[in-house]
Amino acid sequence: LQPFTLISRSSLDSKYDAIKELEFKIQNAKSEMDDDRERLVSLYTQKIRSLEEKNRDMLQRQKEKLAASMEEAEHAQKSMARKIEIMEKTHKNNLKKVDEDVSDELLRLHAQNDDLVAMSERLKTEFKADIERYK
Protein backbone atom coordinates (compact mmCIF):
# COMPACT_ATOMS: atom_id res chain seq x y z
CA LEU A 1 0.00 0.00 0.00
CA GLN A 2 2.83 2.41 0.81
CA PRO A 3 4.45 2.35 -2.72
CA PHE A 4 1.10 3.12 -4.33
CA THR A 5 0.63 6.08 -2.02
CA LEU A 6 4.03 7.46 -3.05
CA ILE A 7 3.32 6.97 -6.72
CA SER A 8 -0.05 8.66 -6.55
CA ARG A 9 1.36 11.49 -4.42
CA SER A 10 4.10 11.94 -7.00
CA SER A 11 1.49 11.97 -9.74
CA LEU A 12 -0.55 14.53 -7.84
CA ASP A 13 2.53 16.65 -7.29
CA SER A 14 3.36 16.56 -11.01
CA LYS A 15 -0.22 17.55 -11.89
CA TYR A 16 -0.07 20.37 -9.36
CA ASP A 17 3.23 21.50 -10.89
CA ALA A 18 1.67 21.35 -14.36
CA ILE A 19 -1.19 23.53 -13.16
CA LYS A 20 1.25 26.03 -11.67
CA GLU A 21 3.25 26.07 -14.91
CA LEU A 22 0.09 26.68 -16.99
CA GLU A 23 -0.95 29.52 -14.72
CA PHE A 24 2.53 30.99 -15.06
CA LYS A 25 2.37 30.71 -18.87
CA ILE A 26 -1.06 32.34 -18.91
CA GLN A 27 0.24 35.27 -16.87
CA ASN A 28 3.28 35.59 -19.14
CA ALA A 29 1.09 35.55 -22.25
CA LYS A 30 -1.09 38.30 -20.79
CA SER A 31 1.97 40.37 -19.93
CA GLU A 32 3.45 39.87 -23.39
CA MET A 33 0.17 40.94 -25.01
CA ASP A 34 0.09 44.11 -22.91
CA ASP A 35 3.76 44.81 -23.67
CA ASP A 36 3.20 44.27 -27.40
CA ARG A 37 0.19 46.59 -27.40
CA GLU A 38 2.14 49.30 -25.58
CA ARG A 39 5.06 48.97 -27.99
CA LEU A 40 2.76 49.27 -31.00
CA VAL A 41 0.96 52.29 -29.58
CA SER A 42 4.27 53.95 -28.79
CA LEU A 43 5.72 53.15 -32.21
CA TYR A 44 2.75 54.50 -34.12
CA THR A 45 2.46 57.57 -31.91
CA GLN A 46 6.09 58.31 -32.70
CA LYS A 47 5.47 57.74 -36.43
CA ILE A 48 2.46 60.07 -36.33
CA ARG A 49 4.52 62.79 -34.66
CA SER A 50 7.28 62.34 -37.20
CA LEU A 51 4.82 62.59 -40.09
CA GLU A 52 3.20 65.66 -38.55
CA GLU A 53 6.59 67.31 -38.15
CA LYS A 54 7.48 66.54 -41.75
CA ASN A 55 4.13 67.95 -42.87
CA ARG A 56 4.72 71.14 -40.88
CA ASP A 57 8.14 71.55 -42.52
CA MET A 58 6.66 71.05 -45.98
CA LEU A 59 3.94 73.59 -45.30
CA GLN A 60 6.51 76.18 -44.23
CA ARG A 61 8.48 75.71 -47.44
CA GLN A 62 5.28 76.19 -49.41
CA LYS A 63 4.55 79.45 -47.60
CA GLU A 64 8.02 80.74 -48.55
CA LYS A 65 7.39 79.84 -52.18
CA LEU A 66 4.05 81.70 -52.00
CA ALA A 67 5.90 84.93 -51.12
CA ALA A 68 8.12 84.48 -54.22
CA SER A 69 5.43 83.48 -56.67
CA MET A 70 1.67 83.31 -55.94
CA GLU A 71 0.79 81.09 -58.89
CA GLU A 72 3.52 78.57 -58.26
CA ALA A 73 2.71 78.44 -54.55
CA GLU A 74 -1.01 77.99 -55.18
CA HIS A 75 -0.29 75.04 -57.44
CA ALA A 76 2.19 73.58 -54.93
CA GLN A 77 -0.28 74.03 -52.07
CA LYS A 78 -2.99 72.13 -53.93
CA SER A 79 -0.51 69.40 -54.70
CA MET A 80 0.56 69.26 -51.07
CA ALA A 81 -3.05 69.03 -49.88
CA ARG A 82 -3.59 66.03 -52.13
CA LYS A 83 -0.41 64.38 -50.85
CA ILE A 84 -1.40 64.99 -47.24
CA GLU A 85 -4.84 63.56 -47.89
CA ILE A 86 -3.29 60.47 -49.49
CA MET A 87 -0.78 60.16 -46.64
CA GLU A 88 -3.57 60.50 -44.06
CA LYS A 89 -5.69 57.91 -45.86
CA THR A 90 -2.72 55.60 -46.18
CA HIS A 91 -1.76 56.12 -42.56
CA LYS A 92 -5.37 55.65 -41.46
CA ASN A 93 -5.58 52.42 -43.46
CA ASN A 94 -2.25 51.23 -42.07
CA LEU A 95 -3.32 52.07 -38.55
CA LYS A 96 -6.64 50.31 -39.09
CA LYS A 97 -4.80 47.25 -40.46
CA VAL A 98 -2.46 47.18 -37.48
CA ASP A 99 -5.41 47.61 -35.12
CA GLU A 100 -7.21 44.73 -36.83
CA ASP A 101 -4.08 42.58 -36.67
CA VAL A 102 -3.61 43.38 -32.99
CA SER A 103 -7.30 42.69 -32.34
CA ASP A 104 -7.11 39.38 -34.20
CA GLU A 105 -4.00 38.43 -32.27
CA LEU A 106 -5.65 39.48 -29.03
CA LEU A 107 -8.70 37.37 -29.84
CA ARG A 108 -6.45 34.45 -30.66
CA LEU A 109 -4.54 34.88 -27.43
CA HIS A 110 -7.75 35.20 -25.46
CA ALA A 111 -8.99 31.97 -27.02
CA GLN A 112 -5.69 30.33 -26.19
CA ASN A 113 -5.95 31.72 -22.68
CA ASP A 114 -9.49 30.32 -22.38
CA ASP A 115 -8.19 26.93 -23.51
CA LEU A 116 -5.37 27.08 -20.98
CA VAL A 117 -7.74 28.13 -18.21
CA ALA A 118 -10.10 25.29 -19.14
CA MET A 119 -7.19 22.86 -19.14
CA SER A 120 -6.05 24.23 -15.81
CA GLU A 121 -9.53 23.79 -14.36
CA ARG A 122 -9.71 20.27 -15.73
CA LEU A 123 -6.34 19.44 -14.19
CA LYS A 124 -7.43 20.95 -10.88
CA THR A 125 -10.58 18.83 -10.96
CA GLU A 126 -8.56 15.71 -11.76
CA PHE A 127 -6.09 16.63 -9.06
CA LYS A 128 -8.89 17.01 -6.50
CA ALA A 129 -10.46 13.75 -7.66
CA ASP A 130 -7.12 12.00 -7.30
CA ILE A 131 -6.69 13.40 -3.83
CA GLU A 132 -10.17 12.25 -2.84
CA ARG A 133 -9.57 8.83 -4.33
CA TYR A 134 -6.37 8.26 -2.37
CA LYS A 135 -7.59 9.57 1.00
XYZ file of N, CA and C in Angstrom:
405
model
N 0.833 -1.197 0.000
C 0.000 0.000 0.000
C 0.873 1.255 0.000
N 1.953 1.239 0.717
C 2.831 2.409 0.810
C 3.409 2.829 -0.557
N 3.921 1.924 -1.406
C 4.455 2.351 -2.716
C 3.389 3.004 -3.599
N 2.167 2.506 -3.532
C 1.098 3.115 -4.334
C 0.808 4.542 -3.869
N 0.860 4.752 -2.575
C 0.629 6.080 -2.022
C 1.701 7.046 -2.530
N 2.946 6.609 -2.570
C 4.028 7.461 -3.048
C 3.873 7.772 -4.539
N 3.491 6.772 -5.284
C 3.323 6.975 -6.718
C 2.184 7.963 -6.972
N 1.078 7.765 -6.314
C -0.053 8.661 -6.545
C 0.269 10.072 -6.046
N 0.971 10.171 -4.938
C 1.355 11.489 -4.418
C 2.289 12.178 -5.414
N 3.187 11.405 -5.992
C 4.095 11.942 -7.002
C 3.307 12.405 -8.224
N 2.340 11.601 -8.616
C 1.488 11.966 -9.743
C 0.712 13.242 -9.438
N 0.194 13.332 -8.248
C -0.545 14.527 -7.843
C 0.373 15.743 -7.823
N 1.573 15.540 -7.313
C 2.526 16.653 -7.292
C 2.861 17.120 -8.711
N 3.034 16.170 -9.633
C 3.363 16.565 -11.007
C 2.186 17.293 -11.650
N 0.954 16.853 -11.360
C -0.216 17.554 -11.889
C -0.317 18.953 -11.286
N -0.051 19.061 -10.007
C -0.071 20.371 -9.359
C 0.991 21.286 -9.986
N 2.167 20.725 -10.240
C 3.232 21.498 -10.889
C 2.818 21.916 -12.299
N 2.137 21.019 -13.015
C 1.675 21.351 -14.363
C 0.668 22.495 -14.307
N -0.210 22.459 -13.326
C -1.195 23.532 -13.163
C -0.474 24.849 -12.894
N 0.478 24.821 -11.990
C 1.246 26.035 -11.672
C 1.952 26.569 -12.919
N 2.528 25.657 -13.698
C 3.246 26.071 -14.906
C 2.280 26.696 -15.918
N 1.092 26.114 -16.075
C 0.094 26.682 -16.986
C -0.344 28.060 -16.522
N -0.561 28.213 -15.243
C -0.947 29.521 -14.716
C 0.158 30.546 -14.969
N 1.393 30.116 -14.805
C 2.534 30.993 -15.061
C 2.581 31.388 -16.544
N 2.353 30.428 -17.434
C 2.372 30.706 -18.869
C 1.236 31.650 -19.249
N 0.073 31.461 -18.643
C -1.063 32.342 -18.914
C -0.699 33.769 -18.521
N -0.135 33.930 -17.338
C 0.239 35.268 -16.874
C 1.291 35.887 -17.790
N 2.251 35.078 -18.229
C 3.283 35.587 -19.136
C 2.678 36.003 -20.470
N 1.737 35.204 -20.982
C 1.090 35.550 -22.255
C 0.332 36.862 -22.124
N -0.367 37.050 -21.002
C -1.091 38.300 -20.792
C -0.109 39.475 -20.745
N 0.975 39.292 -20.034
C 1.967 40.372 -19.930
C 2.577 40.692 -21.292
N 2.871 39.658 -22.067
C 3.446 39.867 -23.388
C 2.462 40.602 -24.296
N 1.176 40.256 -24.208
C 0.166 40.945 -25.011
C 0.119 42.419 -24.643
N 0.122 42.709 -23.353
C 0.094 44.110 -22.908
C 1.340 44.840 -23.368
N 2.503 44.192 -23.243
C 3.756 44.815 -23.673
C 3.741 45.079 -25.181
N 3.262 44.101 -25.948
C 3.199 44.274 -27.401
C 2.271 45.418 -27.768
N 1.134 45.515 -27.112
C 0.186 46.590 -27.403
C 0.832 47.943 -27.086
N 1.502 48.039 -25.949
C 2.142 49.305 -25.575
C 3.233 49.690 -26.571
N 4.007 48.685 -27.009
C 5.061 48.967 -27.987
C 4.467 49.472 -29.300
N 3.392 48.843 -29.756
C 2.760 49.271 -31.003
C 2.189 50.681 -30.882
N 1.523 50.958 -29.783
C 0.960 52.295 -29.584
C 2.074 53.326 -29.573
N 3.147 53.030 -28.864
C 4.273 53.953 -28.790
C 4.913 54.158 -30.163
N 5.104 53.068 -30.890
C 5.717 53.148 -32.212
C 4.880 53.994 -33.153
N 3.582 53.756 -33.191
C 2.745 54.501 -34.116
C 2.520 55.937 -33.665
N 2.531 56.195 -32.387
C 2.461 57.574 -31.909
C 3.702 58.334 -32.372
N 4.844 57.690 -32.259
C 6.093 58.309 -32.701
C 6.069 58.540 -34.220
N 5.555 57.574 -34.977
C 5.475 57.742 -36.427
C 4.530 58.884 -36.784
N 3.415 58.985 -36.074
C 2.460 60.068 -36.331
C 3.129 61.412 -36.077
N 3.830 61.531 -34.968
C 4.518 62.793 -34.659
C 5.545 63.135 -35.726
N 6.269 62.115 -36.171
C 7.276 62.343 -37.202
C 6.629 62.821 -38.500
N 5.527 62.166 -38.884
C 4.817 62.589 -40.094
C 4.259 64.004 -39.941
N 3.724 64.317 -38.779
C 3.199 65.659 -38.548
C 4.311 66.702 -38.637
N 5.461 66.380 -38.087
C 6.588 67.314 -38.145
C 7.040 67.513 -39.590
N 7.107 66.416 -40.333
C 7.481 66.535 -41.746
C 6.462 67.383 -42.500
N 5.187 67.164 -42.200
C 4.132 67.946 -42.865
C 4.249 69.427 -42.518
N 4.552 69.738 -41.273
C 4.723 71.142 -40.882
C 5.881 71.776 -41.641
N 6.983 71.028 -41.777
C 8.137 71.551 -42.516
C 7.781 71.803 -43.979
N 7.054 70.882 -44.569
C 6.660 71.047 -45.976
C 5.765 72.270 -46.153
N 4.853 72.447 -45.221
C 3.938 73.588 -45.303
C 4.712 74.912 -45.204
N 5.701 74.965 -44.361
C 6.511 76.181 -44.226
C 7.246 76.501 -45.532
N 7.802 75.489 -46.158
C 8.481 75.711 -47.444
C 7.501 76.236 -48.496
N 6.282 75.728 -48.445
C 5.280 76.192 -49.408
C 4.905 77.656 -49.167
N 4.848 78.051 -47.906
C 4.550 79.451 -47.600
C 5.653 80.365 -48.123
N 6.905 79.947 -48.031
C 8.020 80.741 -48.550
C 7.943 80.862 -50.077
N 7.556 79.797 -50.727
C 7.386 79.839 -52.182
C 6.236 80.778 -52.557
N 5.191 80.829 -51.740
C 4.055 81.702 -52.004
C 4.495 83.157 -52.036
N 5.388 83.552 -51.133
C 5.899 84.925 -51.121
C 6.640 85.228 -52.414
N 7.347 84.279 -52.989
C 8.124 84.481 -54.218
C 7.234 84.452 -55.449
N 6.264 83.593 -55.467
C 5.430 83.483 -56.674
C 4.070 82.900 -56.294
N 3.011 83.721 -56.366
C 1.674 83.312 -55.939
C 1.142 82.139 -56.764
N 1.301 82.166 -58.055
C 0.789 81.086 -58.893
C 1.470 79.760 -58.594
N 2.765 79.804 -58.517
C 3.518 78.571 -58.260
C 3.161 78.002 -56.895
N 3.045 78.886 -55.900
C 2.714 78.439 -54.549
C 1.307 77.862 -54.476
N 0.366 78.486 -55.188
C -1.010 77.985 -55.179
C -1.063 76.571 -55.744
N -0.361 76.374 -56.833
C -0.289 75.036 -57.437
C 0.376 74.043 -56.471
N 1.473 74.466 -55.867
C 2.188 73.580 -54.933
C 1.334 73.266 -53.709
N 0.576 74.242 -53.243
C -0.277 74.034 -52.069
C -1.368 73.003 -52.368
N -1.970 73.103 -53.548
C -2.987 72.127 -53.929
C -2.383 70.732 -54.022
N -1.211 70.687 -54.592
C -0.514 69.404 -54.702
C -0.212 68.830 -53.316
N 0.245 69.693 -52.425
C 0.564 69.262 -51.066
C -0.682 68.747 -50.343
N -1.801 69.449 -50.531
C -3.047 69.032 -49.884
C -3.454 67.630 -50.342
N -3.280 67.369 -51.619
C -3.594 66.027 -52.129
C -2.659 64.980 -51.514
N -1.378 65.322 -51.439
C -0.413 64.384 -50.852
C -0.733 64.100 -49.385
N -1.064 65.164 -48.664
C -1.401 64.994 -47.241
C -2.631 64.123 -47.096
N -3.619 64.363 -47.952
C -4.837 63.559 -47.892
C -4.519 62.083 -48.164
N -3.691 61.855 -49.171
C -3.288 60.475 -49.487
C -2.508 59.873 -48.328
N -1.577 60.658 -47.770
C -0.781 60.164 -46.636
C -1.688 59.850 -45.445
N -2.661 60.731 -45.183
C -3.569 60.499 -44.063
C -4.414 59.255 -44.307
N -4.913 59.103 -45.539
C -5.693 57.909 -45.860
C -4.836 56.654 -45.730
N -3.631 56.743 -46.275
C -2.719 55.602 -46.183
C -2.401 55.285 -44.727
N -2.077 56.327 -43.980
C -1.763 56.122 -42.563
C -2.973 55.571 -41.813
N -4.139 56.118 -42.106
C -5.368 55.645 -41.463
C -5.603 54.173 -41.787
N -5.411 53.819 -43.063
C -5.578 52.418 -43.463
C -4.545 51.520 -42.792
N -3.302 52.004 -42.739
C -2.253 51.228 -42.071
C -2.557 51.055 -40.596
N -2.988 52.133 -39.967
C -3.318 52.069 -38.549
C -4.495 51.129 -38.316
N -5.487 51.204 -39.200
C -6.645 50.307 -39.093
C -6.191 48.857 -39.256
N -5.307 48.607 -40.221
C -4.801 47.252 -40.458
C -4.055 46.746 -39.231
N -3.201 47.580 -38.672
C -2.456 47.183 -37.475
C -3.418 46.926 -36.326
N -4.414 47.792 -36.183
C -5.406 47.609 -35.122
C -6.157 46.295 -35.311
N -6.532 46.000 -36.558
C -7.213 44.725 -36.831
C -6.299 43.542 -36.533
N -5.036 43.659 -36.944
C -4.079 42.577 -36.674
C -3.899 42.365 -35.178
N -3.773 43.471 -34.449
C -3.613 43.375 -32.994
C -4.877 42.789 -32.375
N -6.036 43.225 -32.864
C -7.299 42.695 -32.341
C -7.423 41.201 -32.628
N -7.063 40.806 -33.854
C -7.109 39.383 -34.200
C -6.160 38.585 -33.311
N -4.973 39.120 -33.122
C -3.997 38.429 -32.266
C -4.494 38.368 -30.831
N -5.102 39.454 -30.382
C -5.651 39.485 -29.033
C -6.767 38.461 -28.884
N -7.636 38.381 -29.874
C -8.704 37.374 -29.836
C -8.123 35.967 -29.812
N -7.092 35.765 -30.636
C -6.450 34.449 -30.664
C -5.827 34.125 -29.308
N -5.165 35.104 -28.734
C -4.535 34.878 -27.434
C -5.568 34.694 -26.328
N -6.682 35.408 -26.435
C -7.749 35.197 -25.455
C -8.323 33.781 -25.578
N -8.503 33.329 -26.818
C -8.991 31.966 -27.022
C -7.990 30.961 -26.466
N -6.729 31.210 -26.718
C -5.689 30.334 -26.190
C -5.698 30.375 -24.665
N -5.877 31.572 -24.126
C -5.953 31.719 -22.679
C -7.148 30.944 -22.132
N -8.299 31.063 -22.809
C -9.488 30.323 -22.376
C -9.229 28.823 -22.388
N -8.536 28.355 -23.441
C -8.193 26.932 -23.514
C -7.283 26.538 -22.356
N -6.304 27.391 -22.069
C -5.373 27.084 -20.980
C -6.082 27.111 -19.626
N -6.989 28.054 -19.456
C -7.744 28.125 -18.210
C -8.620 26.884 -18.070
N -9.260 26.488 -19.180
C -10.099 25.287 -19.140
C -9.257 24.065 -18.803
N -8.073 23.982 -19.420
C -7.191 22.857 -19.143
C -6.750 22.886 -17.682
N -6.454 24.079 -17.201
C -6.051 24.225 -15.808
C -7.166 23.781 -14.878
N -8.394 24.198 -15.183
C -9.533 23.795 -14.360
C -9.733 22.284 -14.405
N -9.565 21.720 -15.600
C -9.709 20.274 -15.730
C -8.644 19.567 -14.896
N -7.418 20.053 -14.963
C -6.338 19.438 -14.191
C -6.583 19.601 -12.687
N -7.106 20.758 -12.294
C -7.429 20.949 -10.880
C -8.482 19.954 -10.433
N -9.508 19.770 -11.285
C -10.580 18.827 -10.961
C -10.019 17.413 -10.856
N -9.179 17.044 -11.805
C -8.561 15.713 -11.761
C -7.677 15.580 -10.523
N -6.959 16.641 -10.229
C -6.090 16.635 -9.063
C -6.907 16.423 -7.794
N -8.022 17.155 -7.674
C -8.889 17.005 -6.498
C -9.492 15.608 -6.446
N -9.884 15.103 -7.617
C -10.458 13.750 -7.662
C -9.418 12.729 -7.244
N -8.197 12.911 -7.699
C -7.123 12.000 -7.303
C -6.847 12.055 -5.804
N -6.900 13.252 -5.272
C -6.692 13.402 -3.829
C -7.803 12.683 -3.081
N -9.033 12.887 -3.507
C -10.169 12.245 -2.842
C -10.092 10.732 -2.986
N -9.651 10.262 -4.101
C -9.573 8.831 -4.331
C -8.526 8.157 -3.435
N -7.462 8.861 -3.130
C -6.372 8.263 -2.366
C -6.403 8.641 -0.890
N -7.477 9.258 -0.426
C -7.589 9.573 0.998
C -7.877 8.354 1.793
